[in-house]
XYZ file of C-alpha atoms in Angstrom:
608
model
C 7.738 23.175 5.427
C 10.902 23.835 7.502
C 13.255 20.965 8.230
C 12.423 21.221 11.926
C 8.802 20.318 11.194
C 9.860 17.248 9.223
C 12.130 16.180 12.066
C 9.238 16.635 14.470
C 7.126 14.362 12.271
C 9.972 11.853 12.132
C 10.227 11.764 15.922
C 6.464 11.355 16.337
C 6.293 8.607 13.739
C 9.238 6.786 15.351
C 7.494 6.967 18.713
C 4.264 5.601 17.310
C 6.045 2.797 15.460
C 7.812 1.803 18.671
C 4.424 1.679 20.410
C 2.962 -0.555 17.697
C 5.953 -2.878 17.557
C 6.196 -3.103 21.338
C 2.592 -4.285 21.437
C 3.343 -6.982 18.881
C 6.530 -8.024 20.672
C 10.094 -6.928 20.111
C 11.949 -8.353 17.129
C 14.750 -10.822 17.694
C 18.372 -10.104 16.887
C 18.505 -9.787 13.102
C 20.983 -12.640 12.670
C 18.442 -15.144 14.002
C 16.369 -16.628 11.148
C 12.726 -15.614 11.314
C 9.811 -14.539 9.100
C 11.128 -12.282 6.362
C 8.037 -10.180 5.716
C 7.447 -7.114 7.852
C 3.684 -7.201 8.276
C 3.518 -3.427 8.176
C 4.557 -3.188 4.567
C 5.212 -4.984 1.303
C 9.008 -4.843 1.692
C 11.143 -6.168 4.479
C 12.589 -3.465 6.740
C 10.388 -0.809 5.132
C 9.594 0.722 8.527
C 13.017 2.342 8.115
C 11.868 3.676 4.758
C 8.806 5.249 6.344
C 10.657 6.858 9.225
C 13.348 8.375 7.011
C 11.061 9.818 4.358
C 9.930 12.968 6.161
C 13.507 13.968 6.965
C 14.567 13.418 3.369
C 11.776 15.674 2.164
C 12.870 18.566 4.396
C 15.094 21.541 3.752
C 17.765 22.991 5.983
C 17.721 24.408 9.474
C 17.932 23.267 13.055
C 15.596 20.685 14.504
C 12.327 22.168 15.664
C 10.803 21.781 19.079
C 7.864 19.488 19.758
C 5.629 21.807 21.753
C 3.116 22.355 18.976
C 2.808 18.668 18.146
C 0.322 18.047 20.935
C -2.167 20.642 19.665
C -5.583 19.057 19.398
C -4.419 15.731 20.802
C -6.694 13.657 23.021
C -5.087 11.364 25.606
C -4.984 7.786 24.333
C -7.293 6.302 26.941
C -10.229 3.954 26.526
C -13.646 5.382 25.747
C -16.148 5.985 28.512
C -19.310 3.907 28.423
C -22.502 5.215 29.927
C -24.308 2.777 32.206
C -27.657 1.515 30.974
C -30.725 3.565 31.809
C -33.025 1.065 33.464
C -35.969 3.439 33.072
C -35.621 3.453 29.281
C -37.787 1.297 27.081
C -36.476 -2.173 26.296
C -34.425 -2.632 23.152
C -33.137 0.393 21.282
C -30.274 0.400 18.793
C -27.219 -1.664 19.659
C -24.716 1.183 20.051
C -24.525 4.951 19.896
C -21.595 7.369 19.857
C -22.316 10.803 21.338
C -20.443 13.871 22.474
C -17.891 14.064 19.685
C -17.334 15.032 16.071
C -18.402 12.637 13.316
C -16.729 12.986 9.914
C -19.064 11.043 7.640
C -17.169 11.304 4.281
C -20.682 11.854 2.875
C -20.534 15.198 1.052
C -24.288 15.707 1.481
C -23.932 15.635 5.271
C -20.230 15.853 6.058
C -20.313 16.475 9.826
C -22.506 15.299 12.677
C -22.519 15.174 16.469
C -23.523 11.563 17.011
C -24.355 8.304 15.292
C -26.204 5.071 15.968
C -25.209 1.535 14.962
C -27.570 -1.400 14.651
C -27.362 -4.838 13.017
C -23.920 -4.162 11.575
C -24.888 -0.917 9.810
C -25.127 2.782 10.483
C -28.677 3.298 11.720
C -28.685 7.082 11.998
C -26.368 10.103 11.914
C -27.313 13.495 13.312
C -27.286 15.785 16.318
C -26.964 14.417 19.825
C -30.602 14.965 20.790
C -31.885 13.023 17.789
C -29.523 10.090 18.315
C -30.220 9.856 22.048
C -33.870 9.220 21.240
C -32.747 5.864 19.811
C -31.193 4.728 23.090
C -32.974 1.879 24.824
C -32.339 -0.205 27.888
C -29.991 -2.507 25.951
C -28.059 0.181 24.071
C -24.314 0.507 24.610
C -23.490 4.225 24.785
C -19.978 5.491 24.010
C -19.158 8.960 25.329
C -16.658 10.454 22.881
C -15.614 13.418 25.064
C -14.909 15.501 21.978
C -13.074 12.826 19.996
C -13.231 12.432 16.228
C -14.953 9.486 14.512
C -14.171 8.699 10.867
C -15.084 5.882 8.462
C -12.580 3.048 8.630
C -9.617 3.467 6.301
C -9.680 1.336 3.161
C -6.130 0.682 1.929
C -6.721 0.418 -1.811
C -3.243 -0.750 -2.845
C -0.968 -3.023 -0.860
C 1.194 -6.094 -1.427
C 1.193 -8.122 1.780
C 3.017 -11.397 1.091
C 3.816 -13.996 3.781
C 7.344 -15.232 3.126
C 9.246 -18.227 4.524
C 11.847 -17.959 7.263
C 15.332 -16.613 6.768
C 17.601 -13.750 7.771
C 16.572 -10.210 6.918
C 19.558 -7.910 6.530
C 19.219 -4.601 8.425
C 19.947 -2.659 5.239
C 18.366 0.768 5.107
C 17.011 1.725 1.651
C 16.343 5.346 2.563
C 19.660 5.994 4.301
C 20.870 4.303 1.080
C 23.183 1.652 2.469
C 26.244 1.267 0.225
C 27.670 -1.990 -1.096
C 30.602 -2.046 1.336
C 28.272 -1.809 4.332
C 25.834 -4.279 2.784
C 28.682 -6.741 2.153
C 29.631 -6.652 5.835
C 26.025 -7.448 6.762
C 25.967 -10.389 4.341
C 29.199 -11.784 5.790
C 27.783 -11.508 9.317
C 24.629 -13.316 8.217
C 26.602 -16.099 6.511
C 28.665 -16.651 9.649
C 25.548 -16.749 11.827
C 23.434 -19.401 10.134
C 23.640 -22.763 8.425
C 24.321 -23.049 4.678
C 21.071 -23.049 2.724
C 19.377 -20.453 4.942
C 17.714 -17.716 2.918
C 19.194 -14.223 3.269
C 17.016 -11.298 2.242
C 17.757 -7.571 1.999
C 16.430 -4.341 0.532
C 18.335 -2.006 -1.810
C 17.960 1.750 -1.878
C 18.436 4.006 -4.882
C 22.250 3.812 -4.852
C 22.428 0.016 -4.802
C 19.722 -0.290 -7.451
C 21.970 1.357 -10.037
C 25.310 0.050 -8.722
C 26.457 -2.505 -11.308
C 28.831 -4.016 -8.727
C 25.749 -5.494 -7.092
C 25.653 -8.614 -9.233
C 25.605 -12.374 -9.035
C 29.362 -12.920 -9.051
C 30.135 -10.436 -6.292
C 27.297 -11.779 -4.180
C 28.643 -15.299 -4.704
C 31.956 -14.209 -3.197
C 30.099 -13.098 -0.070
C 27.557 -15.945 0.148
C 28.578 -18.983 -1.935
C 26.358 -21.468 -0.055
C 23.375 -19.360 1.036
C 20.531 -18.298 -1.300
C 20.595 -14.493 -1.286
C 17.916 -12.118 -2.628
C 18.326 -8.346 -2.677
C 15.018 -6.636 -3.323
C 14.883 -3.189 -4.870
C 12.692 -1.171 -2.535
C 10.317 -0.420 -5.407
C 10.314 -4.173 -6.119
C 10.864 -3.789 -9.855
C 14.506 -4.944 -9.868
C 15.957 -7.736 -7.738
C 19.483 -9.138 -7.559
C 20.121 -12.836 -6.815
C 23.245 -14.886 -6.224
C 23.858 -18.239 -7.897
C 22.382 -20.312 -5.074
C 19.150 -18.298 -5.105
C 18.932 -18.606 -8.903
C 19.404 -22.370 -8.582
C 16.810 -22.734 -5.822
C 14.288 -20.758 -7.882
C 14.919 -22.730 -11.063
C 16.525 -19.946 -13.103
C 19.354 -21.060 -15.412
C 21.537 -19.165 -17.875
C 19.452 -20.486 -20.754
C 16.126 -19.478 -19.184
C 14.321 -17.265 -21.726
C 12.903 -13.899 -20.772
C 9.224 -13.937 -19.828
C 6.874 -11.549 -21.537
C 6.887 -8.283 -19.610
C 10.319 -8.760 -18.037
C 13.961 -9.509 -18.691
C 17.091 -11.039 -17.204
C 20.251 -8.971 -17.449
C 23.266 -10.879 -18.755
C 27.014 -10.436 -18.505
C 28.047 -8.363 -21.564
C 29.216 -10.560 -24.416
C 27.825 -13.781 -22.908
C 24.621 -15.635 -22.080
C 25.500 -15.797 -18.370
C 22.928 -14.202 -16.097
C 24.299 -11.263 -14.118
C 21.821 -11.922 -11.293
C 19.885 -8.710 -11.949
C 16.294 -9.531 -12.883
C 13.636 -7.006 -13.801
C 9.854 -6.630 -13.905
C 8.063 -9.911 -14.752
C 11.368 -11.788 -14.786
C 11.526 -11.309 -11.017
C 7.840 -11.606 -10.110
C 7.693 -15.259 -11.140
C 10.677 -16.201 -8.928
C 9.368 -14.039 -6.127
C 6.073 -15.924 -6.265
C 7.981 -19.214 -6.081
C 9.821 -17.868 -3.066
C 6.583 -16.711 -1.412
C 5.002 -20.123 -2.047
C 7.608 -21.709 0.207
C 5.823 -20.206 3.221
C 3.579 -22.720 4.961
C -0.096 -22.040 5.565
C 0.653 -21.681 9.270
C 3.327 -19.074 8.526
C 0.859 -17.268 6.295
C -1.811 -17.299 8.989
C 0.626 -15.842 11.531
C 1.676 -13.112 9.099
C -1.926 -12.237 8.233
C -2.974 -12.050 11.866
C -0.019 -9.796 12.616
C -0.995 -7.558 9.698
C -4.598 -7.424 10.895
C -3.514 -6.483 14.419
C -1.550 -3.587 12.957
C -4.453 -2.516 10.751
C -7.038 -2.215 13.502
C -4.669 -0.124 15.617
C -4.504 2.401 12.752
C -8.259 2.292 12.123
C -7.905 0.340 8.857
C -11.006 -1.782 8.327
C -10.521 -2.864 4.681
C -7.494 -3.770 2.602
C -7.198 -4.449 -1.118
C -4.232 -6.752 -1.511
C -2.182 -7.877 -4.492
C -0.004 -10.611 -3.049
C 2.931 -12.374 -4.686
C 1.565 -15.485 -3.033
C -0.618 -17.209 -5.684
C -4.256 -16.294 -5.137
C -5.394 -19.847 -4.361
C -2.779 -20.250 -1.636
C -3.334 -16.773 -0.212
C -7.057 -17.485 0.038
C -6.292 -20.721 1.895
C -4.226 -18.712 4.396
C -7.010 -16.133 4.739
C -9.661 -18.758 5.415
C -7.578 -20.191 8.231
C -6.642 -16.780 9.655
C -10.308 -15.650 10.051
C -9.399 -11.957 10.252
C -11.777 -9.352 11.717
C -11.035 -6.882 8.895
C -12.317 -6.981 5.310
C -9.937 -8.242 2.630
C -10.227 -7.942 -1.124
C -7.923 -10.421 -2.872
C -6.865 -9.052 -6.258
C -5.322 -11.574 -8.621
C -1.719 -10.648 -9.436
C -0.551 -13.203 -12.022
C 2.968 -13.574 -13.368
C 4.038 -14.452 -16.911
C 6.266 -16.845 -18.820
C 8.033 -16.869 -22.175
C 4.792 -17.936 -23.869
C 2.678 -15.148 -22.376
C 0.751 -13.946 -19.343
C -0.639 -16.567 -16.953
C -4.198 -15.311 -17.256
C -5.993 -18.325 -15.788
C -4.569 -18.026 -12.294
C -7.269 -17.738 -9.654
C -10.103 -17.607 -12.165
C -11.988 -20.468 -10.511
C -12.020 -18.968 -7.018
C -15.332 -17.939 -5.459
C -15.976 -14.202 -5.422
C -17.309 -14.120 -1.880
C -15.768 -16.116 0.957
C -17.704 -15.481 4.121
C -18.713 -11.976 5.185
C -15.304 -10.310 5.000
C -13.328 -11.811 2.083
C -13.854 -11.014 -1.593
C -11.868 -12.213 -4.609
C -12.135 -10.066 -7.715
C -10.073 -8.069 -10.145
C -6.751 -8.598 -11.894
C -3.639 -6.443 -11.658
C -1.005 -6.030 -14.397
C 2.124 -3.886 -14.197
C 2.782 -1.998 -17.414
C 6.065 -0.264 -16.552
C 8.489 0.403 -13.714
C 8.912 3.420 -11.439
C 11.021 6.576 -11.605
C 13.229 5.299 -8.762
C 15.016 2.757 -10.967
C 14.211 4.846 -14.080
C 11.896 2.121 -15.306
C 8.712 4.148 -15.852
C 8.303 4.739 -19.593
C 8.438 8.520 -19.920
C 8.514 8.665 -23.702
C 11.550 10.956 -23.435
C 14.958 10.844 -21.700
C 15.111 11.001 -17.917
C 16.108 14.404 -16.590
C 19.065 13.030 -14.641
C 20.119 10.326 -17.145
C 19.547 11.163 -20.815
C 20.688 7.660 -21.783
C 17.424 6.097 -20.620
C 13.712 6.813 -21.022
C 12.274 3.720 -19.299
C 10.381 0.939 -21.030
C 6.891 -0.466 -21.336
C 6.443 -4.053 -20.197
C 3.682 -4.845 -22.703
C 2.711 -3.768 -26.201
C -0.433 -1.772 -26.955
C -1.958 -4.918 -28.455
C -1.335 -6.794 -25.207
C -2.923 -3.979 -23.169
C -6.019 -4.107 -25.389
C -6.153 -7.858 -24.804
C -6.065 -7.279 -21.037
C -9.041 -4.955 -21.390
C -10.955 -7.493 -23.525
C -10.269 -10.294 -21.033
C -11.676 -8.439 -18.068
C -14.658 -7.070 -19.947
C -15.520 -10.656 -20.934
C -15.191 -11.768 -17.309
C -17.192 -8.815 -16.016
C -14.407 -8.127 -13.532
C -12.326 -5.042 -12.683
C -8.893 -4.462 -14.203
C -6.103 -2.605 -12.394
C -3.219 -1.267 -14.477
C 0.018 -0.016 -12.940
C 1.016 2.824 -15.264
C 3.427 5.591 -14.264
C 5.286 7.013 -17.253
C 3.611 9.365 -19.766
C 4.294 6.926 -22.616
C 2.680 4.038 -20.745
C -0.308 6.141 -19.757
C -0.719 7.176 -23.387
C -0.810 3.491 -24.364
C -3.481 2.824 -21.728
C -5.679 5.748 -22.758
C -5.353 5.019 -26.474
C -6.243 1.372 -25.810
C -9.292 2.257 -23.717
C -10.515 4.792 -26.268
C -10.168 2.226 -29.061
C -13.203 0.359 -27.641
C -15.468 3.292 -28.442
C -17.886 5.256 -26.263
C -20.315 2.402 -25.610
C -18.213 0.921 -22.765
C -18.935 2.268 -19.264
C -15.422 1.982 -17.877
C -16.356 3.273 -14.450
C -18.944 0.514 -14.097
C -16.328 -1.944 -15.394
C -14.041 -0.932 -12.517
C -11.015 0.066 -14.587
C -8.323 1.597 -12.390
C -5.005 3.301 -13.053
C -2.587 2.589 -10.241
C -0.214 5.526 -9.523
C -0.467 7.527 -12.761
C 2.414 9.760 -11.651
C 3.305 10.875 -15.171
C -0.189 12.066 -16.135
C -0.127 15.255 -18.187
C -2.947 17.843 -17.998
C -4.421 16.631 -21.304
C -4.279 13.004 -20.122
C -6.072 13.949 -16.897
C -8.915 15.294 -19.011
C -9.099 12.010 -20.918
C -9.083 10.014 -17.659
C -12.041 12.061 -16.428
C -13.946 11.673 -19.698
C -13.455 7.909 -19.672
C -14.628 7.543 -16.061
C -11.434 5.875 -14.845
C -10.451 5.712 -11.174
C -6.915 6.691 -10.159
C -5.367 5.109 -7.073
C -2.574 7.253 -5.667
C 0.029 6.469 -3.007
C 0.912 9.740 -1.271
C 3.835 8.378 0.751
C 5.677 8.142 -2.573
C 5.573 11.956 -2.636
C 7.994 11.918 0.296
C 10.802 10.973 -2.101
C 11.375 14.203 -4.034
C 14.786 12.958 -5.161
C 12.989 10.271 -7.178
C 10.545 12.696 -8.789
C 11.969 16.115 -9.633
C 15.405 15.057 -10.957
C 13.966 12.024 -12.787
C 10.976 13.690 -14.469
C 12.661 17.052 -14.986
C 11.477 20.454 -13.856
C 9.599 21.222 -17.080
C 7.407 18.116 -16.966
C 4.287 17.635 -14.834
C 4.474 14.716 -12.414
C 2.871 13.261 -9.289
C -0.501 14.898 -9.962
C -2.824 14.984 -6.981
C -4.468 18.413 -6.606
C -5.031 18.457 -10.379
C -6.893 15.142 -10.236
C -9.247 16.362 -7.528
C -9.851 19.632 -9.386
C -10.676 17.716 -12.574
C -13.229 15.571 -10.745
C -11.353 12.300 -11.307
C -12.497 9.598 -8.833
C -9.595 9.100 -6.418
C -8.584 6.304 -4.059
C -5.566 6.059 -1.772
C -3.432 3.043 -0.954
C -0.285 2.682 1.110
C 1.973 0.700 -1.268
C 4.549 1.040 1.480
C 4.235 2.220 5.098
C 0.894 1.039 6.453
C 0.327 4.068 8.718
C -2.536 5.959 6.978
C -1.778 9.139 8.904
C 1.661 9.298 7.315
C -0.150 8.975 3.973
C -2.485 11.832 4.917
C 0.508 13.972 5.859
C 2.092 13.336 2.467
C -1.198 14.114 0.717
C -1.691 17.521 2.344
C 1.979 18.584 2.160
C 3.214 16.849 -1.050
C 6.936 17.579 -0.581
C 7.716 16.662 -4.187
C 5.282 19.237 -5.651
C 3.605 21.359 -2.959
C 1.283 22.936 -5.529
C -0.274 19.465 -5.984
C -1.168 19.043 -2.285
C -4.774 18.213 -1.380
C -6.881 19.278 1.582
C -7.219 16.916 4.515
C -10.933 16.587 3.815
C -10.266 15.508 0.217
C -7.533 13.071 1.193
C -9.582 11.485 3.978
C -12.574 10.977 1.688
C -10.276 9.405 -0.925
C -8.788 7.073 1.715
C -12.231 5.899 2.863
C -15.130 6.388 0.445
C -12.918 6.817 -2.619
C -11.216 3.492 -1.946
C -14.615 1.833 -1.466
C -15.720 3.184 -4.863
C -12.474 1.852 -6.356
C -13.414 -1.668 -5.264
C -17.010 -1.380 -6.392
C -18.324 -1.123 -2.828
C -19.188 2.569 -2.629
C -22.840 1.909 -1.857
C -21.991 -0.481 0.971
C -19.129 1.128 2.881
C -16.733 4.048 3.106
C -19.257 6.604 4.441
C -21.005 6.951 7.776
C -24.542 7.204 6.464
C -27.700 5.198 7.179
C -27.581 1.755 5.622
C -23.793 1.658 5.125
C -21.626 -0.881 6.933
C -20.622 0.305 10.403
C -16.875 0.324 9.681
C -15.380 3.178 11.704
C -12.547 4.378 13.915
C -12.446 6.681 16.925
C -9.145 8.548 16.718
C -6.700 9.444 19.455
C -6.388 12.968 18.027
C -8.689 15.289 16.124
C -6.624 15.342 12.963
C -8.504 18.392 11.642
C -7.062 20.527 14.459
C -3.432 19.384 14.189
C -0.400 20.791 12.399
C 0.592 18.385 9.606
C 3.731 17.184 11.384
C 1.621 15.808 14.250
C -0.597 13.579 12.086
C 1.665 10.516 12.039
C 1.360 10.078 15.819
C -2.375 9.402 15.527
C -3.846 5.962 16.142
C -7.262 4.448 16.704
C -8.780 4.158 20.156
C -11.633 1.997 18.921
C -12.082 0.254 15.590
C -15.358 -1.258 14.461
C -16.089 -3.562 11.506
C -19.682 -4.383 10.568
C -20.807 -2.958 13.890
C -18.516 -5.191 15.967
C -15.707 -3.725 18.066
C -12.546 -5.413 16.763
C -10.043 -3.256 18.645
C -10.181 -0.977 21.656
C -7.289 0.723 23.433
C -7.431 0.164 27.150
């Protein structure tokens, strides 16, 4: 796609993000302490990441014009409601939607003209004449005027974490802020707030590998303020001495299983750079400092964003301990559906497997607690994914696995015994080989699809491994916005190696789900899925991607019979879109939003 098209997408996405943030209220000056977590994403300031990605994926050429971006768009106005027909019989279904296009995500009946909703479920889907027969005197009738209705998005992979208050540095991980510029931001923050105030920032690819970003140099900039720099993949963090002290990390602290502290060469002194499970424990301690009230505010803000995009379900792996996150959720009483996935840390003695095990599986009508997530390697961005061979742009490293094959088999045994799903982050070929060998070691009698075993990401899957994934019945959860970083794929994996499979997974019949794991906007994810700037030959169709983002994600949480498709008996979780995304050029997708979002048959958001 020409650079002009990417710039057009960038402009549209910026405009839409401004609309969303304006509705939530403008942010304060960055030097004023406030909540650190951007509710849109799992990293602070990641809205900058999302807006830069399309431009980074482009080629050369002048900026394109925007004339074509409005093709197929429908003005973002509220839906028309037909007045009740007093001559109709009493009763009728609760609501009907007529006069539009219904994408059901049900391959047996993919398109319809109208649908009916009753008692929280889809009552009927069909042509307009058939649905209008269900209208009674008490039926609410929505006139779609040609608009598109889809099942509500189900974000299968996100890391929302309410954090305490502090100062968030305006560092830009995609523009790749350098250390000199970052240092000036830190000095400004230090001069603007009292000692002891947390300072938080995000590192791009350049800072992640810059060895000058270490404890001692950060101490020179912020000797009395706890400072955390988060790698934007969140697999490597850098802390100053005050942050290490506040989080209980000393020079003699042993490495936890699955992670490691980097040390000054020739000494036991921590360098401040902490990796994998060495940083998830401290990050959980940091997240636990947020009060329940702060968590409730963050969750409600997240939910308000979700319904504006048409997201009706999220599957979250929070760094906040599961018990505390559930307490926040109970108090927040969100209108959307939330699956809480346990995301334990580890210590020197082993993985903390008991965390959250005593929680109820169902909490009210919209909260579920099930599944456990473990991270088996890093990502290609920081060259942490275990490729099993040298990285294409750095032959000195090949990544590393966080856990042994024996430990992975133990994870599988644990969750089989519990009768609960297991989610395994695995990116590098070597790590994926360990996963597949471990699964196959249990023999053919285990129904892994019924057990809910998921591979998260799977970017290094080879063609032969894809065949094994299909044969085993595993689900793969992909994150298409990652494809918008070709500089972290092609050079790292090398041109001769397969990577970032997407089209190949669909062709092989592997069950697919989609999660954000970054920018929340699902339409940006759909753009990345159908364009795939890192490997265009692996792009999917919009139909495939939309089914994966709705029904596929429901299957990935064991709820495929209950939601994800607009078919009779399924939950009435749906969105009426501001644009017919099937008629748009790809660069116009990111400007789409929801005009009306419904969860269990109740309208939880409507644009006025």
